[in-house]
Coordinates of C-alpha atoms and ligand atoms in Angstrom, one line a residue:
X1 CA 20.9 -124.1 -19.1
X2 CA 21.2 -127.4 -16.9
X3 CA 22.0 -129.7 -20.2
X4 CA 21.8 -132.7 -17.4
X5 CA 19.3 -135.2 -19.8
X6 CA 17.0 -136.1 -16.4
X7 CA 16.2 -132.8 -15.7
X8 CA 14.9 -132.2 -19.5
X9 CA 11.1 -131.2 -19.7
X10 CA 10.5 -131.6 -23.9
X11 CA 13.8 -130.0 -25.1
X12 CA 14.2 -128.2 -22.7
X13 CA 14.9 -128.0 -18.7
X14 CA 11.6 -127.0 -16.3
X15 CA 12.0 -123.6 -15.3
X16 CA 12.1 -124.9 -12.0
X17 CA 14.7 -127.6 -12.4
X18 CA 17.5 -126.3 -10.1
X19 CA 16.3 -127.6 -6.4
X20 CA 15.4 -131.3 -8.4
X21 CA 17.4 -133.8 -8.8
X22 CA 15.3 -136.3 -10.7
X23 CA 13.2 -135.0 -13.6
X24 CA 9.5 -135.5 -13.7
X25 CA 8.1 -138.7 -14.7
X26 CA 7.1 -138.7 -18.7
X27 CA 3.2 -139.1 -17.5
X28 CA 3.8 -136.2 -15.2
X29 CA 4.8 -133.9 -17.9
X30 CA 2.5 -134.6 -20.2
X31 CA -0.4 -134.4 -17.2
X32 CA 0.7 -130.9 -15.9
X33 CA 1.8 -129.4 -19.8
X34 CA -0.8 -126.4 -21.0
X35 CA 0.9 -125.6 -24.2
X36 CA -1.9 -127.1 -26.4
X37 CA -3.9 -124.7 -24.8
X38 CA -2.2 -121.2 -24.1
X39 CA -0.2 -121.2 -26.8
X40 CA -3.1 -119.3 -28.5
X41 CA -1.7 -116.4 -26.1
X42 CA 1.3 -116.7 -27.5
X43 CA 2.0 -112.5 -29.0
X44 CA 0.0 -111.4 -25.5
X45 CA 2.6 -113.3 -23.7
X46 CA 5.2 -111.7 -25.9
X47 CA 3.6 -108.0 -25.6
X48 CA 3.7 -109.1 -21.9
X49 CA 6.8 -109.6 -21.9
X50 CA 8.4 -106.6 -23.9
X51 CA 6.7 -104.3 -21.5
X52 CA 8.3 -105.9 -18.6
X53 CA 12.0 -105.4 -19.9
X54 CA 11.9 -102.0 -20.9
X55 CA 10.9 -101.2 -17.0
X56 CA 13.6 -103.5 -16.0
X57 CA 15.8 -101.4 -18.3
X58 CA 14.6 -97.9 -17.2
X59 CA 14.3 -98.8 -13.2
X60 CA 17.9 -99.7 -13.7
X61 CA 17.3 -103.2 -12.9
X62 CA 19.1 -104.5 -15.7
X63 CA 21.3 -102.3 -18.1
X64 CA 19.6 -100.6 -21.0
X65 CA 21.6 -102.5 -23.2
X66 CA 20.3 -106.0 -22.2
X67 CA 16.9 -104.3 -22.2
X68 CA 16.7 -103.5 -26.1
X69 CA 18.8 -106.6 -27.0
X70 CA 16.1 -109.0 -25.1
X71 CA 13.3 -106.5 -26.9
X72 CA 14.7 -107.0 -30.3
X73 CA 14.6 -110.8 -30.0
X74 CA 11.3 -111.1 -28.4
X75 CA 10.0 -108.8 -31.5
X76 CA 12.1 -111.3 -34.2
X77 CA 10.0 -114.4 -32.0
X78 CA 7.1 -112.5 -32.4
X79 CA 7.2 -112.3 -36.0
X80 CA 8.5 -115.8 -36.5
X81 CA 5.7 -116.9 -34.8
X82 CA 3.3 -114.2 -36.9
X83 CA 5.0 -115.9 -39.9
X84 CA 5.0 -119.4 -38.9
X85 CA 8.6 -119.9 -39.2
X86 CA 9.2 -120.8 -35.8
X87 CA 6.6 -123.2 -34.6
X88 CA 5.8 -123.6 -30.9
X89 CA 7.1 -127.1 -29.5
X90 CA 4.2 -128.6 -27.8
X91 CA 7.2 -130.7 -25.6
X92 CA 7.2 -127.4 -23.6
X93 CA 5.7 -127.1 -20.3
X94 CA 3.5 -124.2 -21.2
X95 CA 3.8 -120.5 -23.2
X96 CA 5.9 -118.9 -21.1
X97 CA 9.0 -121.5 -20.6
X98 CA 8.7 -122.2 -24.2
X99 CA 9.4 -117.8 -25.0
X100 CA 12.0 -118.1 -22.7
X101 CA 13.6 -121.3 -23.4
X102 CA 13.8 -119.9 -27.8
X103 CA 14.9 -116.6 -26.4
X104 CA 17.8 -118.3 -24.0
X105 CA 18.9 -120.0 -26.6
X106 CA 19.2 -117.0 -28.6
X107 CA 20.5 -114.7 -26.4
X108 CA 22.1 -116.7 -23.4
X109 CA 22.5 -115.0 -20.4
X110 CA 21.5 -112.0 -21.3
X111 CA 18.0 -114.1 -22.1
X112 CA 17.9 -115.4 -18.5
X113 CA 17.5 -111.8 -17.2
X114 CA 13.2 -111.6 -18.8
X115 CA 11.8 -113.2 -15.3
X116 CA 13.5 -110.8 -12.7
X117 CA 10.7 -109.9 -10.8
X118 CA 8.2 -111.8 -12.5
X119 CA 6.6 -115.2 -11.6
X120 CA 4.3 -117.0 -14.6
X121 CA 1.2 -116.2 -12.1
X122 CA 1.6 -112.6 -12.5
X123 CA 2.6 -113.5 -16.4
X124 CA -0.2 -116.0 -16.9
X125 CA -2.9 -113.4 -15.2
X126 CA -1.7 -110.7 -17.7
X127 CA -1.8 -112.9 -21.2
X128 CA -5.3 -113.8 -20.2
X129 CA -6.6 -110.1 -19.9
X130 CA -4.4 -108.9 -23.3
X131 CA -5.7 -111.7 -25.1
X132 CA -9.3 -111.1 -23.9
X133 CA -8.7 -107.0 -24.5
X134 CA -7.4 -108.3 -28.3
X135 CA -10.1 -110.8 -28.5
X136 CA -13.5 -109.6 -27.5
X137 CA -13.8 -106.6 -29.6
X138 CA -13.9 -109.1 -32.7
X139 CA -16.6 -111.0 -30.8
X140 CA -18.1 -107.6 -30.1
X141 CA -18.1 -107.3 -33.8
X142 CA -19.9 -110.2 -34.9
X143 CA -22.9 -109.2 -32.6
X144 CA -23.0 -106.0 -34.0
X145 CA -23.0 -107.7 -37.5
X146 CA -25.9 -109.7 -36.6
X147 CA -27.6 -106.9 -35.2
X148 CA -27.3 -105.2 -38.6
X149 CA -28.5 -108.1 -40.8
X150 CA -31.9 -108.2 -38.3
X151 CA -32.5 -104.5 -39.1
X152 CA -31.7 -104.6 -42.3
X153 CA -34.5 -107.7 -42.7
X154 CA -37.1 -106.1 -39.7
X155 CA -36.7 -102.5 -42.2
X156 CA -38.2 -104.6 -45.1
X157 CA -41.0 -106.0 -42.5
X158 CA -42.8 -103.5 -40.8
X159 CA -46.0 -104.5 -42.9
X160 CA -45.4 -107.9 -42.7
X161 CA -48.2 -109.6 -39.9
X162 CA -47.3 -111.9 -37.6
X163 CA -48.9 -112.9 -34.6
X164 CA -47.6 -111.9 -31.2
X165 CA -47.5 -115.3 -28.9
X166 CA -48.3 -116.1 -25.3
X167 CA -48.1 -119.5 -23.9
X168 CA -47.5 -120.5 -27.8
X169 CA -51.4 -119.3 -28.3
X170 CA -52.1 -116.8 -30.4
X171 CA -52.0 -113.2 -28.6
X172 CA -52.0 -110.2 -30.5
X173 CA -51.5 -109.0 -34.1
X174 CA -47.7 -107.4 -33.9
X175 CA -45.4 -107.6 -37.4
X176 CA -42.1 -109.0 -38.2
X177 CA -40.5 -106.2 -37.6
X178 CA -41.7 -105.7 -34.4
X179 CA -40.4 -109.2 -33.6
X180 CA -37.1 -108.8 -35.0
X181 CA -36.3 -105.9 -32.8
X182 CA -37.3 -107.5 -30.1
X183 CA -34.5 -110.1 -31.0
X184 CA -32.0 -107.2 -31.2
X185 CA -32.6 -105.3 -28.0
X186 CA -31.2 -108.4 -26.1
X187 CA -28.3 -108.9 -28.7
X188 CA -27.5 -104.9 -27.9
X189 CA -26.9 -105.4 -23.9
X190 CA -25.1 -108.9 -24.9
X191 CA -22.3 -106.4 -26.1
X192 CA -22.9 -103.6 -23.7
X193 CA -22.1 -105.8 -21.5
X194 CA -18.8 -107.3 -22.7
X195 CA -17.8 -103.7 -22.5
X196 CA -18.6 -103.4 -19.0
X197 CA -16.4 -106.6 -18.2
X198 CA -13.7 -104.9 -20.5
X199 CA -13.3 -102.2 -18.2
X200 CA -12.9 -104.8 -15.1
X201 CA -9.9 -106.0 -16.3
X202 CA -8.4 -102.6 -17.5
X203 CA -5.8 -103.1 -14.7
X204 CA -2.2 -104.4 -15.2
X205 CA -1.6 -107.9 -12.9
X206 CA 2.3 -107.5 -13.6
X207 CA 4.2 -107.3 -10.7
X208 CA 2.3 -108.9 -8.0
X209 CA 4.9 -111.8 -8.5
X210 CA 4.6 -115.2 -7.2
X211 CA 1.9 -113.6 -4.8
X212 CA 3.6 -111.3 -2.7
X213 CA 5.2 -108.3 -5.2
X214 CA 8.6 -107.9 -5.9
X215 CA 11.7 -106.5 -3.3
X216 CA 13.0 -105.7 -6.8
X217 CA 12.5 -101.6 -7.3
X218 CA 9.8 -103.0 -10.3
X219 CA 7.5 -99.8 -12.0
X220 CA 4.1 -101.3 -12.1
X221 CA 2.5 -98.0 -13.1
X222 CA 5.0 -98.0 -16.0
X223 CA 4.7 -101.6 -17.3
X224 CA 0.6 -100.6 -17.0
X225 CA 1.1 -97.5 -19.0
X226 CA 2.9 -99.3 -22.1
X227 CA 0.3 -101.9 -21.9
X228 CA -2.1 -99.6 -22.4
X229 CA -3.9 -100.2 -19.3
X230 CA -5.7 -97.3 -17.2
X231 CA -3.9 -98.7 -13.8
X232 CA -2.4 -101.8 -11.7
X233 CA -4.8 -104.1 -9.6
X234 CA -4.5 -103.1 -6.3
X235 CA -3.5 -106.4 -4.1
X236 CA -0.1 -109.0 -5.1
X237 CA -2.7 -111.6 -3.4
X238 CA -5.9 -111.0 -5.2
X239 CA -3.9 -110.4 -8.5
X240 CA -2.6 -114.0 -8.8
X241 CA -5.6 -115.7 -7.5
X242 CA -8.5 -113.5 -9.2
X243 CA -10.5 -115.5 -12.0
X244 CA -13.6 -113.8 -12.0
X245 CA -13.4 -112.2 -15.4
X246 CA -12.9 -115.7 -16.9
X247 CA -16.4 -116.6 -14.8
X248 CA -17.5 -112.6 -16.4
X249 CA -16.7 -113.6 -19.6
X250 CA -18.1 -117.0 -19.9
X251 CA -21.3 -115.6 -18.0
X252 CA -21.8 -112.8 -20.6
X253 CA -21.2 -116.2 -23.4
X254 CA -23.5 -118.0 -21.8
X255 CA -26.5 -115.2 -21.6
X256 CA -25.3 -114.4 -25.5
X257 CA -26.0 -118.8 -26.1
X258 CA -29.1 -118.4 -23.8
X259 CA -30.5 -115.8 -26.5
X260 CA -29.5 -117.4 -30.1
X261 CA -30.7 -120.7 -28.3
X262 CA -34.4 -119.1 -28.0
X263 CA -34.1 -117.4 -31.3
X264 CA -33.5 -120.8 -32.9
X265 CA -36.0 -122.4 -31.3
X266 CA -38.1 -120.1 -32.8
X267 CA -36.3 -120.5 -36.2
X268 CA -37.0 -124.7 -36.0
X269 CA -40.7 -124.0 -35.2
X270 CA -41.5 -121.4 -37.5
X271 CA -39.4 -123.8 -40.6
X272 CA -42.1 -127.2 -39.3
X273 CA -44.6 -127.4 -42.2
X274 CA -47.4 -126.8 -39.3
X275 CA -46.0 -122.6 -39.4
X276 CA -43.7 -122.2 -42.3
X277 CA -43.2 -119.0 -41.6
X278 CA -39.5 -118.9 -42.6
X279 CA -37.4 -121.2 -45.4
X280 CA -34.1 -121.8 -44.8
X281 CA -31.7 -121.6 -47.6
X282 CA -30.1 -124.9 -48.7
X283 CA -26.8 -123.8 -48.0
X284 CA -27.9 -123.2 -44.3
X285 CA -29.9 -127.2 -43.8
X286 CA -29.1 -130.7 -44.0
X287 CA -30.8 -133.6 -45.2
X288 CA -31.7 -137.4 -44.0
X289 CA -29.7 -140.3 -45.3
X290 CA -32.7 -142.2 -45.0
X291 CA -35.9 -139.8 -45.8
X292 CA -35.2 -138.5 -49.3
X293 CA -38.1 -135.6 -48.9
X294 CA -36.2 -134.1 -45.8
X295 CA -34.8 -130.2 -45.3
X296 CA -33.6 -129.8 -41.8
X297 CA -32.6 -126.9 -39.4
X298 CA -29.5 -128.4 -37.9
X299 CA -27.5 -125.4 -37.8
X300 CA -30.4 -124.0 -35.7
X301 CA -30.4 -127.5 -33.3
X302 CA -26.5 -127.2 -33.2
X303 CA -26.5 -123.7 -31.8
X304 CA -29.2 -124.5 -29.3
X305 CA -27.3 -127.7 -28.4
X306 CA -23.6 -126.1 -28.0
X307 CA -25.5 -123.2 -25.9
X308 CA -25.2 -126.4 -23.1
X309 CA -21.9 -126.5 -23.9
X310 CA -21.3 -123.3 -23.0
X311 CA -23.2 -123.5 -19.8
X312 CA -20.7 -126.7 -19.0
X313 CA -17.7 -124.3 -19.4
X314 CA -19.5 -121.9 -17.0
X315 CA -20.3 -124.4 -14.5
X316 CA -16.4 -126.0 -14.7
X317 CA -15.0 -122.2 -13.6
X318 CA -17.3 -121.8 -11.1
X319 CA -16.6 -125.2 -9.5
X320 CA -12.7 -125.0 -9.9
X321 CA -12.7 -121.4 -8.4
X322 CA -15.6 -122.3 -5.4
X323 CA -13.2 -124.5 -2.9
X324 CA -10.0 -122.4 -3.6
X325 CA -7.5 -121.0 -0.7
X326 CA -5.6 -118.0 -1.4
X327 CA -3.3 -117.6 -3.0
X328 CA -2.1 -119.0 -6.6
X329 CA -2.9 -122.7 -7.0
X330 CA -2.6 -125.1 -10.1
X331 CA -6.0 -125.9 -10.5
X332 CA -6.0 -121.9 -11.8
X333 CA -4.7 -123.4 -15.2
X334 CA -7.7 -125.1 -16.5
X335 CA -9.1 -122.1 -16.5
X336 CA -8.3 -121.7 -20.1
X337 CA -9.6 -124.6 -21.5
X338 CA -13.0 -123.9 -20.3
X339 CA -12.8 -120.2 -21.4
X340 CA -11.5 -120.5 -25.1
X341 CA -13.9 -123.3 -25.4
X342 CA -16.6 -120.9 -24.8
X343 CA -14.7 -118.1 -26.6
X344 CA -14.4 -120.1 -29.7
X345 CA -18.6 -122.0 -29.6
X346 CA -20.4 -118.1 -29.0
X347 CA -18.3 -116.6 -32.0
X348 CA -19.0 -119.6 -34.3
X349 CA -22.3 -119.7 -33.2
X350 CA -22.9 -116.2 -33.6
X351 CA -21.5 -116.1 -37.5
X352 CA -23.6 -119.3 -38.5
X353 CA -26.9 -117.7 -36.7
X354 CA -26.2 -114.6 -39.1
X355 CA -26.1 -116.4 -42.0
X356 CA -28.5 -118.6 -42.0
X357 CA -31.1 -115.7 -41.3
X358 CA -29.6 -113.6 -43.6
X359 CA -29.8 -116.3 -46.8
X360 CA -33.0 -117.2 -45.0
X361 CA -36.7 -116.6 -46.7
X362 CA -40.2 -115.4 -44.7
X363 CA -43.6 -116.5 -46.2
X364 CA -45.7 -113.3 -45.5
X365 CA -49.0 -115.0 -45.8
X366 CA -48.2 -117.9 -43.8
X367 CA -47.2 -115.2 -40.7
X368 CA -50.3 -113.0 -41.8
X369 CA -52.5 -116.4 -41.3
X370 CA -51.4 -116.7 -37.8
X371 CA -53.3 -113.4 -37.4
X372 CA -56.6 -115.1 -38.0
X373 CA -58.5 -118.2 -36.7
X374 CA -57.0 -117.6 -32.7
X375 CA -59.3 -114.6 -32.3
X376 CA -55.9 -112.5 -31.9
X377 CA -58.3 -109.2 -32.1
X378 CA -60.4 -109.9 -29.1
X379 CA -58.3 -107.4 -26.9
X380 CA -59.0 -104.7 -29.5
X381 CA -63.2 -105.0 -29.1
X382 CA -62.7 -104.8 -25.7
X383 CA -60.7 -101.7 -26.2
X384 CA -63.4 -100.5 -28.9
X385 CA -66.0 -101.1 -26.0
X386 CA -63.7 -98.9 -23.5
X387 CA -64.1 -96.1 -26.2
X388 CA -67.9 -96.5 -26.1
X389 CA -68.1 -96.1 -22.0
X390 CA -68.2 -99.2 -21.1
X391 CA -65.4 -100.6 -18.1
X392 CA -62.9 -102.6 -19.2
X393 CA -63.8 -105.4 -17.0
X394 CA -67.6 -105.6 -18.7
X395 CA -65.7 -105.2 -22.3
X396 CA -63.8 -108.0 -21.3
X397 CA -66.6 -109.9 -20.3
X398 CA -69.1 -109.0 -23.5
X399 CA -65.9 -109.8 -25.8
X400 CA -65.4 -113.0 -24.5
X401 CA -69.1 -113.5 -25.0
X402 CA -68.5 -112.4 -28.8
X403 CA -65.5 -115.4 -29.1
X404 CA -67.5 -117.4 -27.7
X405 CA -70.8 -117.5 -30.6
X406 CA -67.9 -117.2 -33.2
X407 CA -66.1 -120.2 -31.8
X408 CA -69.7 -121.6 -32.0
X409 CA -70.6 -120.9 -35.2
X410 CA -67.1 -121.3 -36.8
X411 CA -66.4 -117.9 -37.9
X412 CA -64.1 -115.1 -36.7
X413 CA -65.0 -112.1 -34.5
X414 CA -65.2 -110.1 -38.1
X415 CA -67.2 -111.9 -39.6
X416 CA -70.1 -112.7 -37.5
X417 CA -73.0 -110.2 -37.9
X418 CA -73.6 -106.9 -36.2
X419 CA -76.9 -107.6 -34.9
X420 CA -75.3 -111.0 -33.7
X421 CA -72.7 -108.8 -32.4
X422 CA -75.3 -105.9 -30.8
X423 CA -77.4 -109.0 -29.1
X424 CA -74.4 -109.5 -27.3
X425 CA -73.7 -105.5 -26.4
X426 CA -76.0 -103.1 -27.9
X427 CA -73.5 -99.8 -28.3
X428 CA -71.9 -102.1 -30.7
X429 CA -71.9 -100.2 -34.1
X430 CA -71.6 -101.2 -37.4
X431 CA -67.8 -99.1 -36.7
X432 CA -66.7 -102.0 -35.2
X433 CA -65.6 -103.6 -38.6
X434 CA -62.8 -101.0 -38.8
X435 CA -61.3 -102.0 -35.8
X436 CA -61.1 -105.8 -36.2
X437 CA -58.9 -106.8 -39.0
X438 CA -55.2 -107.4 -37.8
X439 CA -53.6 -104.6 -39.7
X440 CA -55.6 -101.9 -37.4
X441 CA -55.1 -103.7 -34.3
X442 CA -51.2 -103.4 -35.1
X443 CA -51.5 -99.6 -36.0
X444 CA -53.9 -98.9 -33.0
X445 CA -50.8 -99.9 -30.5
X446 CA -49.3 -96.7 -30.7
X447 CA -47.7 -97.1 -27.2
X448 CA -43.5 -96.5 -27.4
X449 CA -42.8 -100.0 -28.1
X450 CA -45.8 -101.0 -29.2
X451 CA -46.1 -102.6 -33.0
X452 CA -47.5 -99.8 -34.9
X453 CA -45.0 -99.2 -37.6
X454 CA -44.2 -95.1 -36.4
X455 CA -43.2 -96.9 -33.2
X456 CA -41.3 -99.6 -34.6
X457 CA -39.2 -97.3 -36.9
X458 CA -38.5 -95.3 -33.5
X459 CA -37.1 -99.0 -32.4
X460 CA -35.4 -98.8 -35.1
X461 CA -33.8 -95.2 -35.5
X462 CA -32.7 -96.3 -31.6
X463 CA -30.9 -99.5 -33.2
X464 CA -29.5 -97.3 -36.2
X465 CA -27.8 -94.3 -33.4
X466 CA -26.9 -97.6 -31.5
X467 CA -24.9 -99.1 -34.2
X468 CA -23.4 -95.6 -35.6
X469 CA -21.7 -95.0 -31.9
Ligands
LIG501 N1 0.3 -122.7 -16.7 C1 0.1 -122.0 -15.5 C2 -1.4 -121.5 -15.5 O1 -2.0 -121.4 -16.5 C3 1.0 -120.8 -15.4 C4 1.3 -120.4 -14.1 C5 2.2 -121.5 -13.5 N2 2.5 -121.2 -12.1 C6 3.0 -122.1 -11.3 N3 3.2 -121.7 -10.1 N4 3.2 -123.3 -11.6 O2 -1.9 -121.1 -14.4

């Protein structure tokens, strides 16, 4: 290694000292460094790396001794690093030069043979997929988690009324349960659809080089295969230049902030003394250094307000990738910073969401209240009136007339009097008493996924098969 002191980059020399003759300016290096931010790929990088020696071993490129000798010491790094005995020196440029630079020093020469044929684009584009392949399934995992703890609470809920909203005005008579689900059908294609993103980047970068491949005999099927990927990416140019799983991944973030966002809006409203339809446990609210009397939902603000965040990070890689020529260019390395940011705010967010609803409490009468006073069973005379002959357009119209005297007189649709009622529509029968209060207009939705509790326990035998696969 060039020990010349001008050409040192931290403690060590740039890996692309040699045609310089003046080493950067301190402000340059500390400008252009990424180690603060992919060192976090660190084992990827190393995994990477392995993979790429033993095929420069078995194509013969360098002997099979130096191929197990650089293996062994990127393993001993690896562990080091596992350990935390060797700590990563933030004076290096980035990830890569600082792997090489230890294992140099460790090996020599023999050390300097890792990057034959490779180029950190190809490297860089292949620790970003392994640490998103390690990564996601654990993020994968917290939805399902979440999922879990709303069945487990929507199970207990199926009797529990609630009404159904439109416009924020009371619609129709629905239950908790009901409601719940229909906060875990969107959590369900969150993660179906990190799969699908998973298998976009199930093919191996390595090799494509700089940009243009290798004249080096390289076996890119082989370093794939130890990688575990199902095949290579089929263009050197495309390969070092494609970011669109970082804009996949921080788009499937973003939908994934975009539905614990609403949720919690619905959490802050519904814990307002005006609903109360859910407490929040203290461990999961803040108070007021000024209002003694005050219980807040700022876990519930904080996710809806870092879902904004998120959407920053997705606008950032969109606008660095929109202007950019082929091939590899350095604006490529922020990248990161935008996607871990958003890695690490949708995984927080997502535990925090989970348990402050599951330590969370829901005040069944206050929910069954909302069932009442908004005329929520309105839709259901009609309906009764459809039963009796009449079209739905003149039930609409003698129901409305109904809401009407009740609004009126004060009262609700059940409890004005049948011959108020008949005055109003004369194949009105006394009958119509059954059909009114909330707990029938839940059960008479018997549509497939429609409230009534056989249809929500279908929901939720779908959510139970769903989680068992
Ligand atoms: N730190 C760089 C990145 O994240 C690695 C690739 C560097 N390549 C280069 N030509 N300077 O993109």
């Amino acid at each position: 290694m060039d020990s010349n002191n001008n050409l040192l980059q931290g403690n060590h020399a740039a890996l692309w000292h040699g045609r310089f003759s003046e080493g950067p300016d301190k402000e340059a290096v500390e400008f252009e460094t990424s180690i603060y931010v992919d060192s976090r790929m660190a084992l990827d990088d190393i995994a990477g790396s392995i993979a790429h020696v033993k095929m420069l071993g078995t194509q013969g490129i360098i002997s099979m001794e130096e191929s197990s000798k650089i293996q062994s010491v990127l393993e001993e790094i690896k562990n080091e690093i596992d350990s935390g005995k060797l700590t990563i020196d933030n004076s290096a440029e980035d990830i890569h030069s600082f792997i090489e630079a230890v294992l140099t020093d460790r090996l020599g020469d023999t050390g300097r043979k890792l990057h034959t044929g490779r180029s950190r684009n190809d490297q860089i584009a292949l620790d970003e997929r392994l640490y998103l392949r390690r990564v996601i399934p654990d993020l994968q995992n917290e939805i399902k988690k979440l999922v879990k703890t709303l069945k487990h609470i929507a199970e207990q809920h199926l009797d529990t009324l609630l009404s159904g909203y439109t416009h924020m005005q009371r619609a129709q008579p629905v239950s908790l349960a009901h409601h719940l689900c229909a906060w875990i059908w969107p959590l369900i294609r969150d993660y179906e659809r990190l799969s699908d993103a998973l298998g976009r980047i199930d093919y191996s970068p390595l090799g494509a080089g700089a940009l243009a491949g290798s004249g080096l005999p390289l076996d890119r099927e082989l370093t794939a295969e130890i990688l575990g990927f199902s095949g290579v990416t089929p263009n050197s140019l495309d390969t070092v230049c494609d970011r669109d799983y970082c804009i996949e991944f921080v788009s499937d973030f973003s939908l994934i902030m975009t539905h614990l966002s609403r949720y919690c809006e619905e959490v802050i409203l519904w814990s307002t003394e005006e609903f109360k339809f859910i407490n929040l446990s203290e461990k999961w609210s803040t108070g007021s250094s000024i209002m003694p009397q005050k219980k807040n939902p700022d876990f519930a603000e904080l996710i809806r307000g870092r879902t904004g965040l998120v959407f920053g990070n997705l606008m950032a890689l969109l606008t660095m990738m929109k202007g950019l020529p082929l091939s590899y260019n350095r604006d490529l390395q922020e990248d990161k910073t935008s996607l871990f940011a958003a890695f690490d705010t949708v995984s927080s967010c997502i535990r925090v969401f989970t348990s402050m609803i599951q330590t969370a409490s829901w005040n069944k009468e206050k929910m069954k209240s909302s069932c009442y006073g908004g005329y929520a069973n309105a839709t259901d005379l009609a309906d009764y009136l459809v039963k009796k002959g009449i079209p739905f357009r003149k039930a609409h119209e003698y129901s409305a007339s109904c809401v009407k005297l009740a609004i009126g007189k004060k009262l609700n649709l059940e409890d004005l009097s049948l011959e108020d009622l008949k005055n109003i529509c004369p194949v009105i029968e006394e009958d119509v008493f059954d059909i009114l209060p909330p707990e029938h207009c839940k059960e008479a939705r018997q549509t497939t996924g429609g409230p009534a509790n056989s249809k929500v326990a279908e929901q939720l035998e779908l959510i139970e098969n769903w989680l068992k696969n």
